[in-house]
């Protein structure tokens, strides 16, 4: 056991916040930092290492409490005797699973000859191992195929009509295997689950083969409204080259299907997505990172459209932690539990951490034209704080020193030519989370070069950087953490100082240059969806949802310039006739919006139509859509969609689908086909 380590984060694989239980000192906070060889205890108040235990020989064993879901004990070798140290952790299962995976095995795994029964009924020979951390799946020649961690397994069942088969469920998907040594294998699996405090996972309820096929057949085939379908290539270590897949985004799930058989490979709820990764240096590469630490990497020629649909679906599913990042999450960077949106204690700790980095790295650039240590600390802060930002009542003494330093750093990096886009995005995402605190919110726009830095970044030729800048602007003109009807003057002042003629002109230029993204294959570019989403969000707050804090001069000026760009309003009238039948008739009316400057009535018409565009109203069967250069009468149909097949369901079959068709909140995927009219 040692207390010396220069950098407690060096070699960190994963970390957890815990409480140590002491006989006379009571309970106090400790950070568990797990490396490949050691468990490191860190005092979060000063980031000093308090204890270091090697997996071998210091850590003798660990055991979860049977009376508490958070408490556990570590048996540590201390000289010639063993001492028992008690801790508690809200993420106990994940912590103990990580320790059991990193702790070297005392003996080699016992191999079990088995077969995997696929979703099509095929039996594939394989070898299974019951490790202390999970079920290990090998090929017949002992090459690793998959590892199913116990923390992700939710149920283990016997197959009643086959004495050798069993089924376990992991991340919602059932998997069936058969082994002549089923009893011994499941005994070892049960012991591993018990060591993590999850003995209830192994049940006495049995399942039949027919029931398994029924459950497997329903997996990923639930009746949810489809938002888009995309052809992608999946990068996985199971295959030497990327494999063709189809991603289907619904209102609640992300379904991955085999491109040839159209069988469901995986189905994950969109509210379990932690990060969407838009690789800043790879034009077609993206990744989806889930809250269980798993990651799926894809290649798509329509990356931004796919990311836009996913981001919108996740937000609508009440996912408050999803974020769009330029790089994958680094190992050990996230400290807050994936199942928790925020933790006040950790928020304060990370602010102190940022402040200590600011003081210790002042002027230190390590050969780079910016403070690399501060940018890295800002990235760590953004990884642990949800996009909604810090609480509005965060103390001034905690947030203001950090805001001043990060704003100065942002002004610096925004002037550096050819700077990596990831640096700009990481800096802006840190600021996005800082400015929601009351003192930071009202101060940021008054700081030197703050708004000018945003204007500079908006001219960078990188949609990922522009999207991050627009999201920062959205936070500044509409603070999501500000209590309703509180400090409205701060929001009004921010709009006045930020939304100058030059900046709003740049936003409208972005709207012009990126609106072709919604046309899909017909457009010159497959990018732009993300930028469109964010810019429309800003305009929505200024003109509609947050109009009470927008000045009349700003609204009139913005409406005049918006109106001068779009000269066509399409009105679709749906009337009920003859016993409830629906007849759709379209009658386009062309207005010359240049008359907005001299005709007051036409100005009000523009306001009304723009409100419908961003909000999506439908009143007494009358649907009004403003194209806004988006093909709102198109949706993401592909050959083989339900609406294209005989007897298939009409795309307008749900109110939610109609609302999305009107609002155009999600750009259409590729390739595009016209919607089949109802009736």
Short mmCIF file of N, CA, C and O in Angstrom, two decimals, residues 443-508:
data_model
loop_
_atom_site.label_atom_id
_atom_site.label_comp_id
_atom_site.label_asym_id
_atom_site.label_seq_id
_atom_site.Cartn_x
_atom_site.Cartn_y
_atom_site.Cartn_z
N UNK A 443 -22.80 38.25 -17.17
CA UNK A 443 -21.47 38.86 -17.30
C UNK A 443 -20.80 38.54 -18.62
O UNK A 443 -20.03 39.35 -19.14
N UNK A 444 -21.07 37.37 -19.18
CA UNK A 444 -20.31 36.90 -20.35
C UNK A 444 -20.32 37.91 -21.48
O UNK A 444 -19.27 38.21 -22.07
N UNK A 445 -21.49 38.47 -21.82
CA UNK A 445 -21.57 39.36 -22.98
C UNK A 445 -20.83 40.68 -22.75
O UNK A 445 -20.56 41.40 -23.71
N UNK A 446 -20.53 41.01 -21.50
CA UNK A 446 -19.82 42.26 -21.21
C UNK A 446 -18.31 42.09 -21.23
O UNK A 446 -17.58 43.08 -21.16
N UNK A 447 -17.85 40.83 -21.31
CA UNK A 447 -16.41 40.59 -21.30
C UNK A 447 -15.80 40.95 -22.64
O UNK A 447 -16.42 40.80 -23.70
N UNK A 448 -14.58 41.39 -22.58
CA UNK A 448 -13.88 41.81 -23.79
C UNK A 448 -13.72 40.66 -24.77
O UNK A 448 -13.27 39.57 -24.39
N UNK A 449 -14.09 40.90 -26.01
CA UNK A 449 -13.88 39.97 -27.12
C UNK A 449 -14.70 38.69 -27.02
O UNK A 449 -14.44 37.72 -27.73
N UNK A 450 -15.71 38.64 -26.16
CA UNK A 450 -16.50 37.42 -26.03
C UNK A 450 -17.42 37.22 -27.24
O UNK A 450 -17.39 36.17 -27.89
N UNK A 451 -18.24 38.23 -27.54
CA UNK A 451 -19.15 38.12 -28.68
C UNK A 451 -18.39 38.12 -29.99
O UNK A 451 -18.74 37.40 -30.93
N UNK A 452 -17.31 38.88 -30.06
CA UNK A 452 -16.49 38.91 -31.27
C UNK A 452 -15.89 37.54 -31.57
O UNK A 452 -15.76 37.13 -32.72
N UNK A 453 -15.51 36.81 -30.50
CA UNK A 453 -14.95 35.47 -30.68
C UNK A 453 -16.00 34.53 -31.29
O UNK A 453 -15.68 33.71 -32.16
N UNK A 454 -17.25 34.65 -30.85
CA UNK A 454 -18.32 33.83 -31.42
C UNK A 454 -18.50 34.16 -32.90
O UNK A 454 -18.67 33.26 -33.74
N UNK A 455 -18.44 35.45 -33.24
CA UNK A 455 -18.59 35.84 -34.64
C UNK A 455 -17.45 35.28 -35.50
O UNK A 455 -17.68 34.87 -36.64
N UNK A 456 -16.25 35.26 -34.95
CA UNK A 456 -15.12 34.70 -35.70
C UNK A 456 -15.33 33.20 -35.94
O UNK A 456 -15.06 32.68 -37.03
N UNK A 457 -15.78 32.51 -34.90
CA UNK A 457 -15.95 31.06 -35.02
C UNK A 457 -17.07 30.71 -35.99
O UNK A 457 -17.02 29.68 -36.68
N UNK A 458 -18.09 31.55 -36.09
CA UNK A 458 -19.19 31.29 -37.01
C UNK A 458 -18.76 31.33 -38.47
O UNK A 458 -19.51 30.91 -39.35
N UNK A 459 -17.56 31.83 -38.74
CA UNK A 459 -17.06 31.88 -40.11
C UNK A 459 -16.06 30.77 -40.41
O UNK A 459 -15.49 30.73 -41.50
N UNK A 460 -15.89 29.86 -39.45
CA UNK A 460 -15.02 28.70 -39.68
C UNK A 460 -15.74 27.72 -40.62
O UNK A 460 -16.95 27.51 -40.50
N UNK A 461 -15.02 27.15 -41.54
CA UNK A 461 -15.63 26.23 -42.50
C UNK A 461 -15.67 24.82 -41.94
O UNK A 461 -15.04 23.89 -42.46
N UNK A 462 -16.37 24.65 -40.85
CA UNK A 462 -16.53 23.35 -40.21
C UNK A 462 -17.89 23.35 -39.53
O UNK A 462 -18.12 24.10 -38.58
N UNK A 463 -18.81 22.52 -40.03
CA UNK A 463 -20.16 22.52 -39.49
C UNK A 463 -20.21 22.10 -38.03
O UNK A 463 -21.09 22.52 -37.28
N UNK A 464 -19.28 21.25 -37.61
CA UNK A 464 -19.24 20.86 -36.21
C UNK A 464 -18.91 22.04 -35.31
O UNK A 464 -19.49 22.20 -34.23
N UNK A 465 -17.99 22.89 -35.74
CA UNK A 465 -17.62 24.09 -34.98
C UNK A 465 -18.76 25.09 -34.99
O UNK A 465 -19.11 25.70 -33.97
N UNK A 466 -19.39 25.28 -36.17
CA UNK A 466 -20.50 26.23 -36.27
C UNK A 466 -21.67 25.78 -35.40
O UNK A 466 -22.31 26.59 -34.73
N UNK A 467 -21.94 24.48 -35.38
CA UNK A 467 -23.03 23.97 -34.55
C UNK A 467 -22.75 24.26 -33.07
O UNK A 467 -23.65 24.68 -32.34
N UNK A 468 -21.52 24.03 -32.62
CA UNK A 468 -21.17 24.29 -31.22
C UNK A 468 -21.32 25.78 -30.90
O UNK A 468 -21.79 26.15 -29.81
N UNK A 469 -20.95 26.65 -31.84
CA UNK A 469 -21.10 28.09 -31.62
C UNK A 469 -22.57 28.48 -31.54
O UNK A 469 -22.96 29.30 -30.70
N UNK A 470 -23.39 27.89 -32.41
CA UNK A 470 -24.83 28.19 -32.37
C UNK A 470 -25.47 27.68 -31.09
O UNK A 470 -26.36 28.33 -30.53
N UNK A 471 -25.02 26.53 -30.60
CA UNK A 471 -25.56 26.01 -29.33
C UNK A 471 -25.17 26.92 -28.17
O UNK A 471 -25.96 27.13 -27.24
N UNK A 472 -23.97 27.49 -28.21
CA UNK A 472 -23.57 28.46 -27.20
C UNK A 472 -24.45 29.71 -27.28
O UNK A 472 -24.88 30.26 -26.26
N UNK A 473 -24.73 30.15 -28.51
CA UNK A 473 -25.61 31.31 -28.68
C UNK A 473 -27.02 31.02 -28.15
O UNK A 473 -27.63 31.87 -27.50
N UNK A 474 -27.52 29.82 -28.41
CA UNK A 474 -28.85 29.46 -27.91
C UNK A 474 -28.89 29.52 -26.39
O UNK A 474 -29.87 29.96 -25.80
N UNK A 475 -27.80 29.08 -25.76
CA UNK A 475 -27.75 29.12 -24.29
C UNK A 475 -27.73 30.56 -23.79
O UNK A 475 -28.31 30.86 -22.74
N UNK A 476 -27.09 31.45 -24.55
CA UNK A 476 -26.98 32.84 -24.12
C UNK A 476 -28.28 33.62 -24.32
O UNK A 476 -28.60 34.50 -23.52
N UNK A 477 -29.02 33.32 -25.37
CA UNK A 477 -30.27 34.06 -25.61
C UNK A 477 -31.47 33.40 -24.94
O UNK A 477 -32.54 34.00 -24.85
N UNK A 478 -31.28 32.18 -24.44
CA UNK A 478 -32.37 31.49 -23.73
C UNK A 478 -31.77 30.52 -22.73
O UNK A 478 -31.46 29.38 -23.07
N UNK A 479 -31.59 30.98 -21.50
CA UNK A 479 -30.95 30.18 -20.46
C UNK A 479 -31.92 29.10 -19.97
O UNK A 479 -32.94 29.40 -19.35
N UNK A 480 -31.62 27.81 -20.21
CA UNK A 480 -32.55 26.75 -19.79
C UNK A 480 -32.61 26.56 -18.28
O UNK A 480 -33.53 25.92 -17.78
N UNK A 481 -31.64 27.10 -17.55
CA UNK A 481 -31.64 26.93 -16.09
C UNK A 481 -32.25 28.13 -15.36
O UNK A 481 -32.33 28.12 -14.14
N UNK A 482 -32.61 29.16 -16.09
CA UNK A 482 -33.21 30.34 -15.45
C UNK A 482 -34.65 30.04 -15.08
O UNK A 482 -35.44 29.63 -15.92
N UNK A 483 -35.02 30.25 -13.81
CA UNK A 483 -36.42 30.01 -13.42
C UNK A 483 -37.36 30.91 -14.21
O UNK A 483 -37.02 32.04 -14.58
N UNK A 484 -38.56 30.41 -14.47
CA UNK A 484 -39.52 31.14 -15.28
C UNK A 484 -39.90 32.46 -14.61
O UNK A 484 -40.07 32.53 -13.39
N UNK A 485 -39.98 33.49 -15.44
CA UNK A 485 -40.36 34.84 -14.98
C UNK A 485 -39.39 35.39 -13.93
O UNK A 485 -39.76 36.15 -13.04
N UNK A 486 -38.12 34.99 -14.04
CA UNK A 486 -37.08 35.48 -13.14
C UNK A 486 -35.96 36.08 -13.97
O UNK A 486 -35.47 35.45 -14.91
N UNK A 487 -35.55 37.30 -13.63
CA UNK A 487 -34.41 37.96 -14.28
C UNK A 487 -34.59 38.02 -15.80
O UNK A 487 -33.65 37.76 -16.57
N UNK A 488 -35.78 38.39 -16.23
CA UNK A 488 -36.02 38.53 -17.68
C UNK A 488 -35.13 39.61 -18.30
O UNK A 488 -34.79 39.54 -19.48
N UNK A 489 -34.75 40.58 -17.49
CA UNK A 489 -33.94 41.67 -18.03
C UNK A 489 -32.56 41.19 -18.47
O UNK A 489 -31.95 41.76 -19.38
N UNK A 490 -32.04 40.13 -17.83
CA UNK A 490 -30.74 39.60 -18.24
C UNK A 490 -30.82 38.99 -19.64
O UNK A 490 -29.93 39.18 -20.47
N UNK A 491 -31.89 38.25 -19.88
CA UNK A 491 -32.06 37.65 -21.21
C UNK A 491 -32.27 38.74 -22.26
O UNK A 491 -31.71 38.66 -23.36
N UNK A 492 -33.06 39.73 -21.93
CA UNK A 492 -33.29 40.83 -22.87
C UNK A 492 -31.99 41.57 -23.18
O UNK A 492 -31.72 41.94 -24.33
N UNK A 493 -31.17 41.78 -22.17
CA UNK A 493 -29.90 42.48 -22.38
C UNK A 493 -28.95 41.65 -23.23
O UNK A 493 -28.24 42.18 -24.09
N UNK A 494 -28.94 40.32 -23.00
CA UNK A 494 -28.08 39.45 -23.81
C UNK A 494 -28.48 39.50 -25.28
O UNK A 494 -27.63 39.56 -26.17
N UNK A 495 -29.78 39.47 -25.55
CA UNK A 495 -30.23 39.54 -26.93
C UNK A 495 -29.83 40.87 -27.57
O UNK A 495 -29.43 40.92 -28.74
N UNK A 496 -29.92 41.93 -26.79
CA UNK A 496 -29.60 43.25 -27.32
C UNK A 496 -28.11 43.35 -27.68
O UNK A 496 -27.75 43.90 -28.73
N UNK A 497 -27.24 42.79 -26.81
CA UNK A 497 -25.80 42.92 -27.03
C UNK A 497 -25.25 41.87 -28.00
O UNK A 497 -24.26 42.12 -28.68
N UNK A 498 -25.90 40.71 -28.07
CA UNK A 498 -25.38 39.63 -28.91
C UNK A 498 -25.94 39.70 -30.32
O UNK A 498 -25.20 39.63 -31.31
N UNK A 499 -27.26 39.82 -30.43
CA UNK A 499 -27.91 39.73 -31.74
C UNK A 499 -27.85 41.07 -32.46
O UNK A 499 -28.86 41.72 -32.73
N UNK A 500 -26.64 41.46 -32.78
CA UNK A 500 -26.44 42.67 -33.57
C UNK A 500 -26.78 42.38 -35.03
O UNK A 500 -27.03 41.24 -35.42
N UNK A 501 -26.81 43.44 -35.82
CA UNK A 501 -27.15 43.27 -37.24
C UNK A 501 -26.17 42.35 -37.93
O UNK A 501 -26.56 41.49 -38.74
N UNK A 502 -24.89 42.48 -37.60
CA UNK A 502 -23.89 41.64 -38.25
C UNK A 502 -24.03 40.17 -37.88
O UNK A 502 -23.91 39.29 -38.74
N UNK A 503 -24.30 39.88 -36.60
CA UNK A 503 -24.40 38.48 -36.20
C UNK A 503 -25.68 37.84 -36.73
O UNK A 503 -25.65 36.70 -37.21
N UNK A 504 -26.80 38.56 -36.67
CA UNK A 504 -28.03 37.99 -37.22
C UNK A 504 -27.93 37.81 -38.73
O UNK A 504 -28.49 36.86 -39.28
N UNK A 505 -27.20 38.71 -39.39
CA UNK A 505 -26.99 38.54 -40.83
C UNK A 505 -26.21 37.26 -41.11
O UNK A 505 -26.52 36.53 -42.06
N UNK A 506 -25.22 36.97 -40.24
CA UNK A 506 -24.45 35.74 -40.41
C UNK A 506 -25.33 34.51 -40.18
O UNK A 506 -25.21 33.51 -40.90
N UNK A 507 -26.24 34.57 -39.22
CA UNK A 507 -27.15 33.45 -38.98
C UNK A 507 -28.05 33.21 -40.19
O UNK A 507 -28.28 32.05 -40.59
N UNK A 508 -28.55 34.29 -40.78
CA UNK A 508 -29.40 34.14 -41.96
C UNK A 508 -28.60 33.63 -43.16
O UNK A 508 -29.11 32.86 -43.98
#
